[in-house]
PDB file of C-alpha atoms in Angstrom:
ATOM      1  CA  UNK A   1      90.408 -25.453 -60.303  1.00 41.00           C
ATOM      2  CA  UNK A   2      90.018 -26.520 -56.564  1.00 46.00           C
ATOM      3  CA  UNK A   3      93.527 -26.249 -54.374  1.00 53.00           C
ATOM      4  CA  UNK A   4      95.804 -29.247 -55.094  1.00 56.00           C
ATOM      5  CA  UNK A   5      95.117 -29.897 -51.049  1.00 60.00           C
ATOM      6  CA  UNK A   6      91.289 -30.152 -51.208  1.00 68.00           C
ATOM      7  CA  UNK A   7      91.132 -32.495 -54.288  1.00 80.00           C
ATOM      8  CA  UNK A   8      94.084 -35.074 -52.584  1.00 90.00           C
ATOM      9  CA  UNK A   9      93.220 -38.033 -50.923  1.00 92.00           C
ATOM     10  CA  UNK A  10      95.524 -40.899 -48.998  1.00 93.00           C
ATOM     11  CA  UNK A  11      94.646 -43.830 -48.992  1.00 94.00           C
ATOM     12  CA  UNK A  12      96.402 -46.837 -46.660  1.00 96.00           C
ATOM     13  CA  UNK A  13      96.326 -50.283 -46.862  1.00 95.00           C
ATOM     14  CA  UNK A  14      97.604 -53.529 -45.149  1.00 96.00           C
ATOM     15  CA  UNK A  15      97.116 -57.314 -46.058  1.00 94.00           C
ATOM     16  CA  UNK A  16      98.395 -60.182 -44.253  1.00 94.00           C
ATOM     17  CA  UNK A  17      98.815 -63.113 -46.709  1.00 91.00           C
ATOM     18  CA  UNK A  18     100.216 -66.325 -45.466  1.00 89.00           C
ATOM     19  CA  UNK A  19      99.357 -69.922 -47.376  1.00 83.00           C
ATOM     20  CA  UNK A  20     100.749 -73.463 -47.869  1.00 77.00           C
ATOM     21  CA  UNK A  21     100.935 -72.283 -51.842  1.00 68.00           C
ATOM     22  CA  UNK A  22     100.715 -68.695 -53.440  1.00 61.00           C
ATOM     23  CA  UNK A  23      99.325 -67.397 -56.183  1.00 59.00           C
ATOM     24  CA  UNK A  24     101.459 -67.458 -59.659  1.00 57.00           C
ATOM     25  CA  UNK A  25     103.026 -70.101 -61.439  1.00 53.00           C
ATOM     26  CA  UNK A  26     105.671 -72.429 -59.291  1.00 53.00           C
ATOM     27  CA  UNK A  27     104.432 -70.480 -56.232  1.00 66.00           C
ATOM     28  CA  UNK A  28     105.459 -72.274 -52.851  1.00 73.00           C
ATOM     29  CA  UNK A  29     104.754 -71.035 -49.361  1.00 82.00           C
ATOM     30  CA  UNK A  30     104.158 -67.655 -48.677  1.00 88.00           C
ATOM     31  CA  UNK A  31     103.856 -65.325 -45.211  1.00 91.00           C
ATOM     32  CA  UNK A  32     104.459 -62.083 -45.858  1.00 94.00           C
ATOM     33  CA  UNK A  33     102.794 -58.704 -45.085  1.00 96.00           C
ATOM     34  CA  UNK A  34     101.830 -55.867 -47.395  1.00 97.00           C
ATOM     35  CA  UNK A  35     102.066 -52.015 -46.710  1.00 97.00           C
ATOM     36  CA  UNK A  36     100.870 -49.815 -48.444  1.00 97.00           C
ATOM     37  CA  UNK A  37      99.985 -46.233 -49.616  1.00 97.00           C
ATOM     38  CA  UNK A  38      98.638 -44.144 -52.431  1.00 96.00           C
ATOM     39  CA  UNK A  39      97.922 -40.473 -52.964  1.00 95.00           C
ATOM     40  CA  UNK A  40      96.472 -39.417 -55.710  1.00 95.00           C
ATOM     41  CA  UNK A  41      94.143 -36.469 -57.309  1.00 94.00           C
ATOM     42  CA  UNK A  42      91.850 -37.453 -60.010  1.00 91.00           C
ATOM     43  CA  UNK A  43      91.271 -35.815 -63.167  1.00 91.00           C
ATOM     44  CA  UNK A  44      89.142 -32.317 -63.663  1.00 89.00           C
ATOM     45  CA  UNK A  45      87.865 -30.757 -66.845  1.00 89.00           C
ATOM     46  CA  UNK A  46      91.146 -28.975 -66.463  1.00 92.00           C
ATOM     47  CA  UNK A  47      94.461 -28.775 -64.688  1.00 92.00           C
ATOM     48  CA  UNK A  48      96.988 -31.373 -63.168  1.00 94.00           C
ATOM     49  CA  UNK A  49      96.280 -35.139 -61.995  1.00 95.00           C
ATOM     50  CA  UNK A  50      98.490 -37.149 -59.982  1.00 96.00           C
ATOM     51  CA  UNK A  51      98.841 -40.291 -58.856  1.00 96.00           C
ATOM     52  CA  UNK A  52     101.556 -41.942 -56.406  1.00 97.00           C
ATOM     53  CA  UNK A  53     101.755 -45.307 -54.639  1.00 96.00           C
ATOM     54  CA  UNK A  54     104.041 -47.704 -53.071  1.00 97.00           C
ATOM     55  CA  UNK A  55     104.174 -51.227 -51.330  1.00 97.00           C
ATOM     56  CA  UNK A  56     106.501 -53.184 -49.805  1.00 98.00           C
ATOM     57  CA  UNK A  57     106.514 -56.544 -48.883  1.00 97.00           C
ATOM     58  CA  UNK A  58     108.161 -57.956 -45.662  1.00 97.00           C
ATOM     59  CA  UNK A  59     107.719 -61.842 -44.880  1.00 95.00           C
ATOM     60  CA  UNK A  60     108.912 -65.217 -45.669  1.00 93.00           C
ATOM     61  CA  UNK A  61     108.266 -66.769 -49.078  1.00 89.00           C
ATOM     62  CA  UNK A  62     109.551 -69.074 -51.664  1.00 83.00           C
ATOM     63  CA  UNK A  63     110.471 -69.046 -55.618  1.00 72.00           C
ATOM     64  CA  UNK A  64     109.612 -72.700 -56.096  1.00 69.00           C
ATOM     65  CA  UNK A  65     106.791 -74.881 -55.255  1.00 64.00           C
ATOM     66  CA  UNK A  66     109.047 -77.531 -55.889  1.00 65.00           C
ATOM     67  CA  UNK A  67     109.386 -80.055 -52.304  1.00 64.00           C
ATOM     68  CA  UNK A  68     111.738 -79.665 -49.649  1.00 66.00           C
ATOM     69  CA  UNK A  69     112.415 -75.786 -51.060  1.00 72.00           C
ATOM     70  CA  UNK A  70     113.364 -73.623 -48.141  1.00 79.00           C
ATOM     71  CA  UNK A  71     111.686 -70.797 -47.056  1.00 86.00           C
ATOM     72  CA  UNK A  72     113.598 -67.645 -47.954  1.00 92.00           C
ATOM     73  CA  UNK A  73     113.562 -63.796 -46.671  1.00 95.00           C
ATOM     74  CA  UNK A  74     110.938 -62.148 -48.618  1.00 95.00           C
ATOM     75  CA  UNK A  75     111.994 -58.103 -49.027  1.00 96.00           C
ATOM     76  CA  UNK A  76     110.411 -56.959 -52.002  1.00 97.00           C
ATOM     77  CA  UNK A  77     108.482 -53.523 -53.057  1.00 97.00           C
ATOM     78  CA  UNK A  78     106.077 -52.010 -55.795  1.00 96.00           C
ATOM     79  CA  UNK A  79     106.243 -48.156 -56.751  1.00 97.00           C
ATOM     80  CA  UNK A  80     103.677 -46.321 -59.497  1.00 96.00           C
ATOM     81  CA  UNK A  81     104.148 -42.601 -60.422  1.00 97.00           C
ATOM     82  CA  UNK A  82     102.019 -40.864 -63.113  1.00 96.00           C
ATOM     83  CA  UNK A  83     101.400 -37.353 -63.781  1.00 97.00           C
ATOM     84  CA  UNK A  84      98.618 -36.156 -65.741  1.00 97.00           C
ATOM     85  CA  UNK A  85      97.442 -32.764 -67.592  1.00 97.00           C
ATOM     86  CA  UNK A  86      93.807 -32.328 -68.394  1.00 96.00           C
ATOM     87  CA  UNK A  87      92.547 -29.872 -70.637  1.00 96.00           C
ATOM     88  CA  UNK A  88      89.284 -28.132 -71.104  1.00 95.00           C
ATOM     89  CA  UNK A  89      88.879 -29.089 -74.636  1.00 95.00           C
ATOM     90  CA  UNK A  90      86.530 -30.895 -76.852  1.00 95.00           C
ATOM     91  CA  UNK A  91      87.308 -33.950 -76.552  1.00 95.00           C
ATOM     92  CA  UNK A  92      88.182 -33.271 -73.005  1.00 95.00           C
ATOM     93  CA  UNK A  93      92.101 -34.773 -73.423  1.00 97.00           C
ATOM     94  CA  UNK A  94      94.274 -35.891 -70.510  1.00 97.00           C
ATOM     95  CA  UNK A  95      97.617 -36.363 -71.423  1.00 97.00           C
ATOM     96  CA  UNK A  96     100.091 -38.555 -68.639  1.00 97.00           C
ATOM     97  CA  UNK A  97     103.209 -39.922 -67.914  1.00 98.00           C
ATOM     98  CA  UNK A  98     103.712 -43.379 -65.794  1.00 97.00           C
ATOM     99  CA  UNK A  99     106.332 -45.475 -64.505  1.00 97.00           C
ATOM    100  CA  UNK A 100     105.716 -48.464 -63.188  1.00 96.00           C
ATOM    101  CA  UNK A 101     108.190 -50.634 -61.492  1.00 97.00           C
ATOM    102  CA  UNK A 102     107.989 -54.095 -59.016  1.00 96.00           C
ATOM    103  CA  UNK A 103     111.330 -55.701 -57.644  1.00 97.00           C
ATOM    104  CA  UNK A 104     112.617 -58.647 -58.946  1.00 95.00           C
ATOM    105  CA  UNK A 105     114.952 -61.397 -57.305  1.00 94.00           C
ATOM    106  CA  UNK A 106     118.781 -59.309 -58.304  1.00 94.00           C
ATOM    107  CA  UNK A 107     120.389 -62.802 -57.170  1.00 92.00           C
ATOM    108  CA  UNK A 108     118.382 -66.361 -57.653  1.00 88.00           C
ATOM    109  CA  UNK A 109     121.701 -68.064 -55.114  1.00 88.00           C
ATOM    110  CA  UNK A 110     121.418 -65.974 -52.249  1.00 91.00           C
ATOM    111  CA  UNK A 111     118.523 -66.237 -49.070  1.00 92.00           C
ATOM    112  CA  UNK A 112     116.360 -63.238 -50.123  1.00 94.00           C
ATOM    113  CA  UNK A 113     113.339 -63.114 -52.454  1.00 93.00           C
ATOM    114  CA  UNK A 114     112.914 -59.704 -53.497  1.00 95.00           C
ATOM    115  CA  UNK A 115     110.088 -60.678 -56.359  1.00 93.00           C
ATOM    116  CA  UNK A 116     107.207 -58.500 -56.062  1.00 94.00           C
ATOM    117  CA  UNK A 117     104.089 -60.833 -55.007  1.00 90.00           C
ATOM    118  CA  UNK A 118     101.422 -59.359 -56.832  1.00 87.00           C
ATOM    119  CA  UNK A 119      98.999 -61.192 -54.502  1.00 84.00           C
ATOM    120  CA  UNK A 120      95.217 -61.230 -56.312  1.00 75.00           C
ATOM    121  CA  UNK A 121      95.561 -57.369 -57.384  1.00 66.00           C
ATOM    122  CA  UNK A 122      93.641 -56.663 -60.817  1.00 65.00           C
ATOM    123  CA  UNK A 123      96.293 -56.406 -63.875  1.00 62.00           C
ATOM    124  CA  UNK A 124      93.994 -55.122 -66.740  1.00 65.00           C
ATOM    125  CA  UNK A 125      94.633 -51.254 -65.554  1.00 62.00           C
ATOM    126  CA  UNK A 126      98.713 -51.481 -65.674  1.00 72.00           C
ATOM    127  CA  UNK A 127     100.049 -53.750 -67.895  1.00 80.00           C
ATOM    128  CA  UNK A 128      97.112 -54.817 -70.801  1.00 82.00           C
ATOM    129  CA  UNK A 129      93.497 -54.012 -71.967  1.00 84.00           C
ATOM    130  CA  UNK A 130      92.008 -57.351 -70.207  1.00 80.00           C
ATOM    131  CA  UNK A 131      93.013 -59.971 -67.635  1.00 76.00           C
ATOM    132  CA  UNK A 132      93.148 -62.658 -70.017  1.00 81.00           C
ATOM    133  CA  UNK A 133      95.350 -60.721 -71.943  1.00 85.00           C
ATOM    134  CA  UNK A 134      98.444 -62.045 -69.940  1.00 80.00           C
ATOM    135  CA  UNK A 135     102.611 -60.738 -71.084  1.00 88.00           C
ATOM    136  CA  UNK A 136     103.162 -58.830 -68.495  1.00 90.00           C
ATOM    137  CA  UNK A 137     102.620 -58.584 -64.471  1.00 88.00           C
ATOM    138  CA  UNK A 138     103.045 -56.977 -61.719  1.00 90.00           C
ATOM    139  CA  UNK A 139     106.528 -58.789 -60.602  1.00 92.00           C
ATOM    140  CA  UNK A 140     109.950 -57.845 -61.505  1.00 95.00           C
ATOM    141  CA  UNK A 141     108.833 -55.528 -64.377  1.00 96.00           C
ATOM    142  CA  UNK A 142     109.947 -51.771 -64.943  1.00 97.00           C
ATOM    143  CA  UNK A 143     107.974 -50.005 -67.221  1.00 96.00           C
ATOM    144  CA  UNK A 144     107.792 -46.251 -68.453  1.00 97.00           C
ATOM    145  CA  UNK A 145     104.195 -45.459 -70.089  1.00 96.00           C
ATOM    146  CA  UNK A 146     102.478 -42.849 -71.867  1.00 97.00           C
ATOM    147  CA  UNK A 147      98.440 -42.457 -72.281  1.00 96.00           C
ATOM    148  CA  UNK A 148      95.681 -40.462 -73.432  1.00 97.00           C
ATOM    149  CA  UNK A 149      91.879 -40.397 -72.411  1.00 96.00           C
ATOM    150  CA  UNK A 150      89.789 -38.635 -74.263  1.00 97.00           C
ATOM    151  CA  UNK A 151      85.671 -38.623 -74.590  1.00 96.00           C
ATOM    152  CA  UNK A 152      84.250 -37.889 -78.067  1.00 94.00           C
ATOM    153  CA  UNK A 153      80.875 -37.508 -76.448  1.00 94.00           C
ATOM    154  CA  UNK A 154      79.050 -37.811 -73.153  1.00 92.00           C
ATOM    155  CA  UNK A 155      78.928 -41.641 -74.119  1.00 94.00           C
ATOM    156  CA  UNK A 156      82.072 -42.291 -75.337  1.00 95.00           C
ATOM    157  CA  UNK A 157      85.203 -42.889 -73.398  1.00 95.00           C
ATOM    158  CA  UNK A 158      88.702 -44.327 -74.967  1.00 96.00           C
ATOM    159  CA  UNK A 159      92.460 -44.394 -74.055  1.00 95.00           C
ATOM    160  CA  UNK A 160      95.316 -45.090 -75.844  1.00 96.00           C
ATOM    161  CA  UNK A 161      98.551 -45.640 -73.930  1.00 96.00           C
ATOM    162  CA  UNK A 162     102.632 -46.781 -75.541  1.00 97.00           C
ATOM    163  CA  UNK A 163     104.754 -48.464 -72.733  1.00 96.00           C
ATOM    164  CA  UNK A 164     108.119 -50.015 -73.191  1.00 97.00           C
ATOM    165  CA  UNK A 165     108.882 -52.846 -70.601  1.00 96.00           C
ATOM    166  CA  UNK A 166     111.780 -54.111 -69.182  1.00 97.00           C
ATOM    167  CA  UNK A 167     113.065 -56.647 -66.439  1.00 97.00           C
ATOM    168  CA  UNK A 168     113.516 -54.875 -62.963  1.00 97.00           C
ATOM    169  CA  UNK A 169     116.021 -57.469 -62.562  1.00 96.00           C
ATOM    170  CA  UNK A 170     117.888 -59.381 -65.276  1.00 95.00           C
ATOM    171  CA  UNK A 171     118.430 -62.577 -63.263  1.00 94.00           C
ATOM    172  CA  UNK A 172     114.694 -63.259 -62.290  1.00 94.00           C
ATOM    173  CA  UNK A 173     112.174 -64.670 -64.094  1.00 92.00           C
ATOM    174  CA  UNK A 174     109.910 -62.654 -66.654  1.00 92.00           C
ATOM    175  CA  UNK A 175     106.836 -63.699 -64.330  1.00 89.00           C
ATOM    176  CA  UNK A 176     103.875 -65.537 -66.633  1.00 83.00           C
ATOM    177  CA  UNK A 177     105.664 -66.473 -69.501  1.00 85.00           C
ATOM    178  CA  UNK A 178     107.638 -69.131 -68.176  1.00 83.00           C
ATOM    179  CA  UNK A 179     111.404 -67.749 -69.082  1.00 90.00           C
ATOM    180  CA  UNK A 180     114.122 -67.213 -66.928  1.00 91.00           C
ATOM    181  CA  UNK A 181     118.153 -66.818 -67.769  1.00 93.00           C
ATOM    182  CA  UNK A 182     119.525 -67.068 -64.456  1.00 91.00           C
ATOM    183  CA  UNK A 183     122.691 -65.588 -66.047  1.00 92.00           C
ATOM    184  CA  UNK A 184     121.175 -62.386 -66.814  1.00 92.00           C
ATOM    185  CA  UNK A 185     122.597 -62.342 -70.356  1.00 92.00           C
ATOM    186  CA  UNK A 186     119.404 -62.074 -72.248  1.00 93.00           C
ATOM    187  CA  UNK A 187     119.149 -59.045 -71.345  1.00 93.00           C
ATOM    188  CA  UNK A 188     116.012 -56.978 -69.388  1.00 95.00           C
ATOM    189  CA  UNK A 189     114.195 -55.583 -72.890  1.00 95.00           C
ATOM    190  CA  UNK A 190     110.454 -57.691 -73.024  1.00 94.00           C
ATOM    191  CA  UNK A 191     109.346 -55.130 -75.904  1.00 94.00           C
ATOM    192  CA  UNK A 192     106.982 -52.191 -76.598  1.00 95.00           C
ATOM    193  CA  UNK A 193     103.484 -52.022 -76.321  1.00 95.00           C
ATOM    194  CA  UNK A 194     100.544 -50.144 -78.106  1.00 96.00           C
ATOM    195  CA  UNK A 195      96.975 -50.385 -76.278  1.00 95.00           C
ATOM    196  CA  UNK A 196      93.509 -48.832 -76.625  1.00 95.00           C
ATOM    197  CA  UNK A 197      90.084 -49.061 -75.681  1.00 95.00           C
ATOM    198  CA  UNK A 198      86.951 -47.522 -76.666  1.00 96.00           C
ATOM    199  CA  UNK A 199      83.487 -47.938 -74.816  1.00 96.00           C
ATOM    200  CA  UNK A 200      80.350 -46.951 -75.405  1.00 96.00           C
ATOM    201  CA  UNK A 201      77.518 -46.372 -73.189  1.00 95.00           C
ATOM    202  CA  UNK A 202      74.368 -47.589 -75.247  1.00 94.00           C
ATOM    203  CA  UNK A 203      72.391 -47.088 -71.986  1.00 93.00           C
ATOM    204  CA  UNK A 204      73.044 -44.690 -69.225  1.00 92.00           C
ATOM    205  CA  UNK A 205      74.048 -47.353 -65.848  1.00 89.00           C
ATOM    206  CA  UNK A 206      72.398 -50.364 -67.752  1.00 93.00           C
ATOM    207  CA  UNK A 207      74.697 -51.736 -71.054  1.00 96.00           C
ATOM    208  CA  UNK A 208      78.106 -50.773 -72.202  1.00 96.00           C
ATOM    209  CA  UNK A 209      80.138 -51.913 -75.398  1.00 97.00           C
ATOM    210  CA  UNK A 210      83.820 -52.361 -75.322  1.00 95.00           C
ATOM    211  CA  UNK A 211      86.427 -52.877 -78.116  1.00 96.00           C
ATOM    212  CA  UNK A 212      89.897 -52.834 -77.597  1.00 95.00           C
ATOM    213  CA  UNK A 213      93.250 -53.809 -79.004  1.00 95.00           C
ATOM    214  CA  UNK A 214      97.195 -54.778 -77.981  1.00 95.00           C
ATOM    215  CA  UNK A 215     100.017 -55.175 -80.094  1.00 95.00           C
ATOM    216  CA  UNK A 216     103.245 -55.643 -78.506  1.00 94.00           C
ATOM    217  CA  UNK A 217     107.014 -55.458 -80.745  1.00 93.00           C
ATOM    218  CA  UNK A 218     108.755 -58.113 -78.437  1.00 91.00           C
ATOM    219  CA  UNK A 219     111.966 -57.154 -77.546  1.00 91.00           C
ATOM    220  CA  UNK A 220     115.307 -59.499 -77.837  1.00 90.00           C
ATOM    221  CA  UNK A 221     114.638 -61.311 -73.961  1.00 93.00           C
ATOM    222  CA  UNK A 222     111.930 -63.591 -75.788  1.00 88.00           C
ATOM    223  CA  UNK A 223     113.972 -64.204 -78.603  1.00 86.00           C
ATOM    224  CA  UNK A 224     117.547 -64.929 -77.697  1.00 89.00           C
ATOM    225  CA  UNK A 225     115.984 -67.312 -74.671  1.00 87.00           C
ATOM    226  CA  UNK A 226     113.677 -69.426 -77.242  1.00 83.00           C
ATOM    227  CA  UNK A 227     115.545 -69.466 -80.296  1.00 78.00           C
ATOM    228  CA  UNK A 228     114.282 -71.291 -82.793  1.00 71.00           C
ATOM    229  CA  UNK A 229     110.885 -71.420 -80.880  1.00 74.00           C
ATOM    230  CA  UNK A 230     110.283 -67.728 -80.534  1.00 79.00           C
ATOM    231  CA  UNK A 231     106.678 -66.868 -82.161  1.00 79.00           C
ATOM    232  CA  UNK A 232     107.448 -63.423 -83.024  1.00 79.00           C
ATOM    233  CA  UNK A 233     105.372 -60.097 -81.740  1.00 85.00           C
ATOM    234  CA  UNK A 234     101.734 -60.977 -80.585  1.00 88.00           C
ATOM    235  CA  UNK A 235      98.348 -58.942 -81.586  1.00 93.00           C
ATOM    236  CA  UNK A 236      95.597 -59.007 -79.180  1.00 94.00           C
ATOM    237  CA  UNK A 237      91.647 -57.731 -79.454  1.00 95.00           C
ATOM    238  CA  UNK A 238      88.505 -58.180 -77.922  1.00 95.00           C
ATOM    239  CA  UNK A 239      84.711 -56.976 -77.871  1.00 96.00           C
ATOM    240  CA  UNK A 240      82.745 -56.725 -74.787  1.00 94.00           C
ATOM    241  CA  UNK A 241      79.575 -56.256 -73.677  1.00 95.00           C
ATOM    242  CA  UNK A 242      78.008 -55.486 -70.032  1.00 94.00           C
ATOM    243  CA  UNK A 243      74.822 -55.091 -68.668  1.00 94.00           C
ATOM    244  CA  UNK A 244      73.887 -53.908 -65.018  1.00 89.00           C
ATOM    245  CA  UNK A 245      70.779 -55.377 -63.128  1.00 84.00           C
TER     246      UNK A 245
END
C-alpha cells in the first residue's frame, strides 16, 4: 500500500462561538474559541488506518442558564484516537480500536468550566446509530470502543461497534439525561453499548436503505441516582430510507 506519508492528511480548524444562550440543556452564556486538529489516513483494501484529533476550548462560559449566574473560565478539551487494520478479504473487514474522551467540570464550586461544549458537531458517528438516538454526548464522557466494517457486496455496507462509557469526571453532569451527583459518589460507569448498521444501496447515488440497532446494559450511575425511578437498560432501532435528487 501507498507510504503512510502520502495517504495522511491534516486538517485544522477554528470556530469562534459567542451567544446570550448555548446550545444543550441549562446552557447560559457562552464565548469561547475552538482549536482544533485532526490527522487521519483512511481505510485501503489493506493495511493500517488511523485517525487522531483534538480540541480545546478557551473562553468564558456558564453551567446554568439560570439568572444572575456568573460567567466562569471556560478551559475544556476533546481528544479521539482510533487505530484501524484493513484486510484484503471478502468481506473486505476493518477491524479498530477508539477512545474517545471530552472533559468534564472535576469541581462544580470552583471558577472554571472545564465541560466540553460540543457546540452543533454531529453525534450519530461517536456515540449512537442516529441523532435522535440521544444517551450519550460529546461532554464529559470517556469512552473506549471497538468496531468492525465490513461490505458483503459492492452494495452493502454495515458496522458493528461495543463501547463501554464512563464519566470523564464524576462530579459533572452526565450531559442529556438530566443527572448529576455533585458528590461524585454514583460513580462514573453510564453502561455498555452494542450498535450496528446495515445499508443497502438499491440504486447506485439515487436511494439507500438503512436498518440499524442499539442496546445499551446501563451501568450503576443511572441506577443508584434514580432509585426507584430507574427504567432499566434501553433498546433502540430504526429503518431509513434516502433518496438523492
Amino acid at each position: 500500500f501507498a507510504p503512510w506519508v502520502e495517504r495522511s492528511q491534516l486538517e485544522l480548524s477554528f470556530l469562534r462561538f459567542d451567544s446570550a444562550r448555548g446550545p444543550g440543556e441549562g446552557a447560559g452564556p457562552v464565548d469561547i474559541d475552538t482549536l482544533a486538529a485532526r490527522l487521519f489516513r483512511p481505510a485501503a483494501r489493506s493495511g493500517l488506518n488511523y485517525e487522531l484529533e483534538l480540541g480545546i476550548q478557551r473562553g468564558d462560559s456558564t453551567t446554568s442558564a439560570a439568572p444572575g449566574t456568573a460567567l466562569l473560565a471556560h478551559r475544556a478539551y476533546y481528544a479521539h484516537a482510533e487505530l484501524g487494520v484493513a484486510f484484503d478479504l471478502p468481506w473486505s473487514p476493518n477491524f479498530l480500536l477508539q477512545y474517545d474522551r471530552a472533559s468534564g467540570d472535576t469541581d462544580p464550586t470552583d471558577s472554571t468550566n472545564e465541560r466540553f461544549n460540543p457546540l452543533f458537531g454531529e453525534r450519530r458517528f461517536d456515540t449512537g446509530p442516529t441523532g435522535i438516538y440521544g444517551p450519550f454526548q460529546r461532554s464529559n464522557i470517556a469512552t473506549p470502543g471497538l468496531r468492525l466494517t465490513f461490505a458483503p457486496s459492492p452494495r452493502w455496507r454495515s458496522m458493528l461497534a461495543y463501547r463501554d462509557f464512563r464519566l470523564a469526571a464524576k462530579r459533572d453532569a452526565w450531559v442529556g439525561s438530566g443527572f448529576r451527583d455533585a458528590t461524585g459518589e454514583a460513580g462514573d460507569s453510564l453502561g455498555r453499548q452494542l450498535e450496528g448498521s446495515f445499508t443497502f444501496t438499491a440504486i447506485p447515488e439515487r436511494l439507500s436503505i438503512e436498518t440499524g440497532f442499539a442496546v445499551l446494559r446501563s451501568g450503576g450511575y443511572a441506577e443508584q441516582l434514580a432509585g426507584a425511578a430507574f427504567r432499566g437498560s434501553p433498546r433502540y432501532a430504526y429503518a431509513a430510507i434516502t433518496t438523492n435528487f
